Tab-separated table of C-alpha atoms and ligand atoms in Angstrom:
chain	number	residue	atom	x	y	z
A	1	UNK	CA	-129.893	-101.826	138.945
A	2	UNK	CA	-126.953	-99.422	138.637
A	3	UNK	CA	-126.904	-95.660	138.232
A	4	UNK	CA	-123.411	-95.655	136.776
A	5	UNK	CA	-124.839	-95.398	133.248
A	6	UNK	CA	-127.938	-93.732	131.815
A	7	UNK	CA	-130.782	-96.165	131.288
A	8	UNK	CA	-132.177	-95.038	127.947
A	9	UNK	CA	-134.379	-98.110	127.566
A	10	UNK	CA	-136.609	-97.883	130.640
A	11	UNK	CA	-139.993	-96.216	129.931
A	12	UNK	CA	-142.236	-94.321	132.310
A	13	UNK	CA	-145.622	-95.918	133.065
A	14	UNK	CA	-147.427	-92.689	132.182
A	15	UNK	CA	-145.971	-92.789	128.659
A	16	UNK	CA	-148.058	-95.894	127.966
A	17	UNK	CA	-151.067	-94.628	125.982
A	18	UNK	CA	-153.152	-97.369	127.637
A	19	UNK	CA	-152.231	-96.504	131.235
A	20	UNK	CA	-155.049	-95.994	133.765
A	21	UNK	CA	-156.423	-92.523	132.901
A	22	UNK	CA	-157.567	-91.714	136.456
A	23	UNK	CA	-154.181	-92.631	137.919
A	24	UNK	CA	-152.552	-90.510	135.207
A	25	UNK	CA	-154.754	-87.483	136.001
A	26	UNK	CA	-153.925	-87.813	139.721
A	27	UNK	CA	-150.213	-88.056	138.866
A	28	UNK	CA	-150.300	-84.946	136.669
A	29	UNK	CA	-152.203	-82.960	139.313
A	30	UNK	CA	-149.908	-84.051	142.132
A	31	UNK	CA	-146.860	-82.807	140.199
A	32	UNK	CA	-147.836	-79.376	141.571
A	33	UNK	CA	-146.543	-80.494	144.961
A	34	UNK	CA	-143.680	-82.670	143.776
A	35	UNK	CA	-142.234	-80.184	141.275
A	36	UNK	CA	-142.457	-77.444	143.894
A	37	UNK	CA	-140.377	-79.581	146.260
A	38	UNK	CA	-137.780	-80.900	143.812
A	39	UNK	CA	-137.508	-78.721	140.737
A	40	UNK	CA	-135.882	-75.504	142.058
A	41	UNK	CA	-137.810	-73.193	139.709
A	42	UNK	CA	-138.090	-70.607	142.493
A	43	UNK	CA	-134.306	-70.237	142.429
A	44	UNK	CA	-134.093	-70.267	138.623
A	45	UNK	CA	-136.890	-67.696	138.379
A	46	UNK	CA	-135.234	-65.382	140.902
A	47	UNK	CA	-131.701	-65.584	139.461
A	48	UNK	CA	-132.300	-66.070	135.744
A	49	UNK	CA	-135.783	-65.327	134.538
A	50	UNK	CA	-136.989	-62.372	136.643
A	51	UNK	CA	-133.920	-60.176	135.962
A	52	UNK	CA	-134.356	-60.735	132.211
A	53	UNK	CA	-138.078	-59.995	132.327
A	54	UNK	CA	-137.514	-56.797	134.357
A	55	UNK	CA	-134.842	-55.716	131.882
A	56	UNK	CA	-137.244	-55.906	128.944
A	57	UNK	CA	-139.224	-52.972	130.345
A	58	UNK	CA	-142.405	-54.147	128.582
A	59	UNK	CA	-144.919	-56.996	128.833
A	60	UNK	CA	-143.243	-60.310	127.981
A	61	UNK	CA	-144.255	-63.683	126.530
A	62	UNK	CA	-142.697	-66.818	127.980
A	63	UNK	CA	-143.074	-70.412	126.760
A	64	UNK	CA	-142.924	-73.611	128.843
A	65	UNK	CA	-142.116	-76.415	126.380
A	66	UNK	CA	-143.419	-79.827	127.425
A	67	UNK	CA	-145.578	-78.253	130.116
A	68	UNK	CA	-147.290	-81.531	131.136
A	69	UNK	CA	-150.055	-80.827	133.657
A	70	UNK	CA	-149.088	-77.150	133.679
A	71	UNK	CA	-147.964	-76.712	137.276
A	72	UNK	CA	-144.493	-75.285	136.561
A	73	UNK	CA	-145.704	-72.552	134.218
A	74	UNK	CA	-148.523	-71.698	136.657
A	75	UNK	CA	-146.008	-71.393	139.494
A	76	UNK	CA	-143.765	-69.146	137.393
A	77	UNK	CA	-146.814	-67.051	136.499
A	78	UNK	CA	-147.657	-66.651	140.214
A	79	UNK	CA	-144.093	-65.598	141.027
A	80	UNK	CA	-144.070	-63.029	138.213
A	81	UNK	CA	-147.502	-61.698	139.130
A	82	UNK	CA	-146.419	-61.272	142.765
A	83	UNK	CA	-143.410	-59.325	141.496
A	84	UNK	CA	-145.659	-57.009	139.472
A	85	UNK	CA	-144.314	-58.277	136.132
A	86	UNK	CA	-146.649	-58.307	133.118
A	87	UNK	CA	-146.116	-61.669	131.404
A	88	UNK	CA	-148.250	-63.801	129.130
A	89	UNK	CA	-147.342	-67.461	129.623
A	90	UNK	CA	-147.847	-70.304	127.133
A	91	UNK	CA	-147.535	-73.986	128.056
A	92	UNK	CA	-147.114	-76.322	125.076
A	93	UNK	CA	-147.335	-80.109	125.157
A	94	UNK	CA	-148.310	-82.519	122.364
A	95	UNK	CA	-149.738	-85.145	124.757
A	96	UNK	CA	-153.533	-84.612	124.736
A	97	UNK	CA	-153.908	-86.297	128.135
A	98	UNK	CA	-151.498	-83.832	129.754
A	99	UNK	CA	-153.032	-80.972	127.780
A	100	UNK	CA	-156.516	-81.765	129.143
A	101	UNK	CA	-155.282	-81.508	132.737
A	102	UNK	CA	-153.354	-78.302	131.998
A	103	UNK	CA	-156.157	-76.676	129.988
A	104	UNK	CA	-158.494	-77.005	132.962
A	105	UNK	CA	-156.040	-74.767	134.857
A	106	UNK	CA	-155.735	-72.049	132.183
A	107	UNK	CA	-156.340	-68.448	133.229
A	108	UNK	CA	-156.089	-64.994	131.684
A	109	UNK	CA	-152.275	-64.876	131.836
A	110	UNK	CA	-151.595	-68.605	131.202
A	111	UNK	CA	-152.747	-70.484	128.099
A	112	UNK	CA	-152.058	-74.048	127.057
A	113	UNK	CA	-151.600	-75.438	123.550
A	114	UNK	CA	-151.614	-79.091	122.530
A	115	UNK	CA	-148.640	-78.831	120.201
A	116	UNK	CA	-144.962	-79.834	120.071
A	117	UNK	CA	-141.931	-77.593	119.667
A	118	UNK	CA	-141.564	-78.163	115.913
A	119	UNK	CA	-145.229	-77.391	115.182
A	120	UNK	CA	-145.085	-74.271	117.355
A	121	UNK	CA	-141.949	-73.113	115.554
A	122	UNK	CA	-143.698	-73.614	112.214
A	123	UNK	CA	-146.445	-71.181	113.237
A	124	UNK	CA	-143.842	-68.390	113.311
A	125	UNK	CA	-144.651	-67.504	116.910
A	126	UNK	CA	-141.691	-66.379	119.048
A	127	UNK	CA	-141.152	-65.753	122.772
A	128	UNK	CA	-138.993	-63.598	125.056
A	129	UNK	CA	-137.831	-66.692	126.962
A	130	UNK	CA	-138.317	-70.458	126.823
A	131	UNK	CA	-138.181	-72.868	129.762
A	132	UNK	CA	-138.761	-76.587	130.283
A	133	UNK	CA	-138.844	-78.937	133.240
A	134	UNK	CA	-137.986	-82.653	133.172
A	135	UNK	CA	-138.230	-82.866	129.387
A	136	UNK	CA	-134.580	-83.426	128.401
A	137	UNK	CA	-134.187	-86.835	130.086
A	138	UNK	CA	-137.439	-87.900	128.460
A	139	UNK	CA	-136.376	-87.388	124.862
A	140	UNK	CA	-133.805	-89.885	123.570
A	141	UNK	CA	-132.867	-89.243	119.938
A	142	UNK	CA	-135.194	-86.228	119.777
A	143	UNK	CA	-133.010	-84.214	122.176
A	144	UNK	CA	-130.950	-82.284	119.567
A	145	UNK	CA	-134.074	-81.259	117.611
A	146	UNK	CA	-135.897	-80.210	120.793
A	147	UNK	CA	-132.891	-78.158	121.938
A	148	UNK	CA	-132.597	-76.489	118.519
A	149	UNK	CA	-136.352	-75.734	118.429
A	150	UNK	CA	-136.153	-74.125	121.859
A	151	UNK	CA	-133.329	-71.808	120.747
A	152	UNK	CA	-135.240	-70.871	117.592
A	153	UNK	CA	-138.407	-70.094	119.597
A	154	UNK	CA	-136.718	-67.674	122.022
A	155	UNK	CA	-135.348	-64.167	121.605
A	156	UNK	CA	-133.884	-64.385	125.104
A	157	UNK	CA	-132.818	-67.029	127.600
A	158	UNK	CA	-133.590	-70.722	127.168
A	159	UNK	CA	-133.594	-72.630	130.454
A	160	UNK	CA	-134.079	-76.405	130.538
A	161	UNK	CA	-134.258	-77.747	134.107
A	162	UNK	CA	-133.857	-81.419	134.927
A	163	UNK	CA	-132.950	-83.792	137.725
A	164	UNK	CA	-129.421	-85.173	137.961
A	165	UNK	CA	-128.807	-88.924	137.932
A	166	UNK	CA	-127.141	-89.792	141.219
A	167	UNK	CA	-127.466	-92.197	144.125
A	168	UNK	CA	-128.355	-89.269	146.386
A	169	UNK	CA	-131.220	-88.093	144.170
A	170	UNK	CA	-132.485	-91.673	143.786
A	171	UNK	CA	-132.363	-92.455	147.521
A	172	UNK	CA	-133.924	-89.176	148.632
A	173	UNK	CA	-136.700	-89.390	146.032
A	174	UNK	CA	-137.471	-93.014	146.958
A	175	UNK	CA	-138.048	-91.984	150.581
A	176	UNK	CA	-139.452	-88.479	150.094
A	177	UNK	CA	-142.115	-89.420	147.537
A	178	UNK	CA	-143.796	-91.931	149.885
A	179	UNK	CA	-146.549	-89.632	151.255
A	180	UNK	CA	-147.470	-88.321	147.783
A	181	UNK	CA	-147.296	-91.567	145.789
A	182	UNK	CA	-150.489	-93.524	146.627
A	183	UNK	CA	-152.883	-93.752	143.677
A	184	UNK	CA	-150.329	-92.273	141.245
A	185	UNK	CA	-147.365	-93.243	139.036
A	186	UNK	CA	-145.120	-90.850	140.974
A	187	UNK	CA	-142.925	-93.405	142.706
A	188	UNK	CA	-142.182	-95.733	139.786
A	189	UNK	CA	-141.953	-93.010	137.140
A	190	UNK	CA	-139.865	-90.644	139.284
A	191	UNK	CA	-137.301	-93.351	139.957
A	192	UNK	CA	-137.318	-94.382	136.282
A	193	UNK	CA	-136.825	-90.727	135.336
A	194	UNK	CA	-133.741	-90.533	137.535
A	195	UNK	CA	-132.380	-93.662	135.830
A	196	UNK	CA	-132.938	-91.971	132.442
A	197	UNK	CA	-131.449	-88.651	133.589
A	198	UNK	CA	-128.057	-87.157	132.815
A	199	UNK	CA	-125.089	-86.197	134.882
A	200	UNK	CA	-123.894	-82.650	134.214
A	201	UNK	CA	-121.005	-83.919	132.074
A	202	UNK	CA	-123.284	-86.200	130.022
A	203	UNK	CA	-125.796	-83.446	129.366
A	204	UNK	CA	-123.074	-81.028	128.342
A	205	UNK	CA	-121.799	-83.647	125.904
A	206	UNK	CA	-125.275	-84.321	124.512
A	207	UNK	CA	-125.839	-80.643	123.711
A	208	UNK	CA	-124.028	-78.400	121.227
A	209	UNK	CA	-121.199	-76.929	123.345
A	210	UNK	CA	-121.249	-73.708	121.320
A	211	UNK	CA	-124.877	-73.099	122.310
A	212	UNK	CA	-125.347	-74.531	125.801
A	213	UNK	CA	-123.840	-74.359	129.279
A	214	UNK	CA	-124.913	-76.875	131.890
A	215	UNK	CA	-125.127	-75.572	135.461
A	216	UNK	CA	-126.276	-76.905	138.817
A	217	UNK	CA	-128.684	-74.318	140.261
A	218	UNK	CA	-129.478	-76.445	143.359
A	219	UNK	CA	-128.546	-79.851	144.791
A	220	UNK	CA	-129.568	-82.696	142.454
A	221	UNK	CA	-130.582	-80.256	139.709
A	222	UNK	CA	-129.237	-79.491	136.255
A	223	UNK	CA	-129.978	-76.391	134.203
A	224	UNK	CA	-129.048	-76.223	130.523
A	225	UNK	CA	-128.722	-72.533	129.704
A	226	UNK	CA	-128.836	-71.280	126.112
A	227	UNK	CA	-129.283	-67.969	124.364
A	228	UNK	CA	-132.237	-67.847	121.990
A	229	UNK	CA	-131.744	-67.023	118.295
A	230	UNK	CA	-135.188	-65.696	117.377
B	1	SAM	C1	-141.656	-85.899	131.812
B	1	SAM	S1	-142.850	-84.878	131.101
B	1	SAM	C2	-142.603	-83.344	131.988
B	1	SAM	C3	-143.862	-82.553	132.127
B	1	SAM	C4	-143.767	-81.268	132.961
B	1	SAM	N1	-142.844	-80.328	132.372
B	1	SAM	C5	-143.419	-81.542	134.401
B	1	SAM	O1	-142.362	-81.104	134.836
B	1	SAM	O2	-144.218	-82.186	135.094
B	1	SAM	C6	-142.164	-84.495	129.499
B	1	SAM	C7	-143.200	-83.846	128.582
B	1	SAM	O3	-142.529	-83.359	127.401
B	1	SAM	C8	-143.454	-83.438	126.334
B	1	SAM	N2	-142.698	-83.331	125.066
B	1	SAM	C9	-141.946	-84.273	124.470
B	1	SAM	N3	-141.428	-83.804	123.311
B	1	SAM	C10	-141.861	-82.526	123.180
B	1	SAM	C11	-141.669	-81.515	122.189
B	1	SAM	N4	-140.907	-81.717	121.103
B	1	SAM	N5	-142.272	-80.318	122.356
B	1	SAM	C12	-143.027	-80.085	123.463
B	1	SAM	N6	-143.239	-81.016	124.435
B	1	SAM	C13	-142.670	-82.218	124.288
B	1	SAM	C14	-144.154	-84.769	126.569
B	1	SAM	O4	-145.402	-84.835	125.914
B	1	SAM	C15	-144.275	-84.783	128.095
B	1	SAM	O5	-145.527	-84.324	128.537
């Protein structure tokens, strides 16, 4: 196994529609802990999202595309609420298994829809900002359409966070995930995700350079930053 090139063939166990549903539910729930430790959304919220939301001077609507079990959008909602920001959050994911886990966590300021980016765009609904976590590496040929949908859905920033493919990320994840992995797909799928992930240069090349800038907001993290066109 080498990390020199992206592995676009390897599939995550949880993408198998016939995977063990209980193990899948445990995996989706435990992402709350894992994403908090690895995904750097606290930093991205503080430096990118919160200043924009404050600047609007009115209640905002923010979309998490590919929200999975919902933990990232719920964390962002907690951060905004603690800051006294009025935001309605929407998590959208077409996978009904992920949607079921997320929907059980819905609350007054966070709703979940079982829908993909294209279907949401077709409804005509638009948002003040769009975010995603760990979706880009997942997509394959659908990446350009997903990126374009996200720009069309947002009147403000579009922020796609992902892990970087590197030996460091792979080695640290392999060790660090050990206490959280039992009974879940976290170990195998996390390592497969890193094999599928981009380097900063690869992601910049995969996205329209006129629309996207790829940054590194924290060690082992990538952030594709775009400006919405809604
Ligand atoms: C690796 S999971 C990440 C889930 C979650 N964001 C997290 O960080 O745990 C990628 C998710 O993207 C969703 N997805 C794929 N294509 C999508 C699209 N076009 N619109 C919205 N979600 C999509 C998949 O269903 C999947 O749940």
